Amino acid sequence: MPINLYRGDSRPPADIQAAGGFTAWVPLTQPLAVALVNRCMGQPPPYAPVALPPPADTTPLQAALNSNNPINLLTLMAEIKKGKSHDTVHISTDVSPAAGGYGTSYVYRMTMTLNYQRNGRGAVIPVGNNSAVLASAVSTNLVFDGATMPASQLIALTGVGAVGLTEVAFLTSIPYAYITDYQAPGGNVWLPMP
């Protein structure tokens, strides 16, 4: 069963279509997203190197990745949230179309079938249409669309969000095929994507 996620963006639908969907300012390939998550599973050294593309290669996240310190998914989520504009490696989405800042931009609805693992470990559990399973202020969920994270096209993290918000931060691009509808700025009618 799929879940709906939402993203605010100033670009009109034709621009989203031309771009092929949503991509982070510093896009990560699927293999790089997998390597990043694997590095941040809290295991002891030695660590496989993870080199973020420029300009994310000069961020505190890259410095943490270069260290000999273990990093867990909660730390990764906090570090990617520190990214500013042009050095961010994630795409922010939310489980609600009423998330902050969406009133002045287009709001896009995406429909996906996702699974999750609490802190990236243990059983792989379907999200279904239950956004409540993605919320947590004390842990991080690893979210993906395949049977396992390495076999997935979509890889994301949830948790450490503001009160009342459940952000789903995608480390991979979100292809246009997942974006189903949109609302014009200030509107409340869902229109199909072109």
CSV table of C-alpha atoms in Angstrom, one decimal, residues 11-18 106 108 176 182 192-194:
chain,number,residue,atom,x,y,z
A,11,ARG,CA,9.2,25.8,-9.9
A,12,PRO,CA,6.0,25.1,-12.0
A,13,PRO,CA,5.1,21.5,-12.9
A,14,ALA,CA,6.6,21.8,-16.4
A,15,ASP,CA,10.0,22.6,-14.9
A,16,ILE,CA,9.8,19.6,-12.5
A,17,GLN,CA,8.9,17.4,-15.5
A,18,ALA,CA,11.8,18.8,-17.6
A,106,TYR,CA,3.7,24.8,-5.5
A,108,TYR,CA,3.7,18.4,-5.1
A,176,TYR,CA,9.3,12.3,-12.0
A,182,TYR,CA,0.3,19.4,-7.5
A,192,PRO,CA,-2.6,16.0,-12.3
A,193,MET,CA,1.0,16.4,-13.3
A,194,PRO,CA,1.5,17.1,-17.0
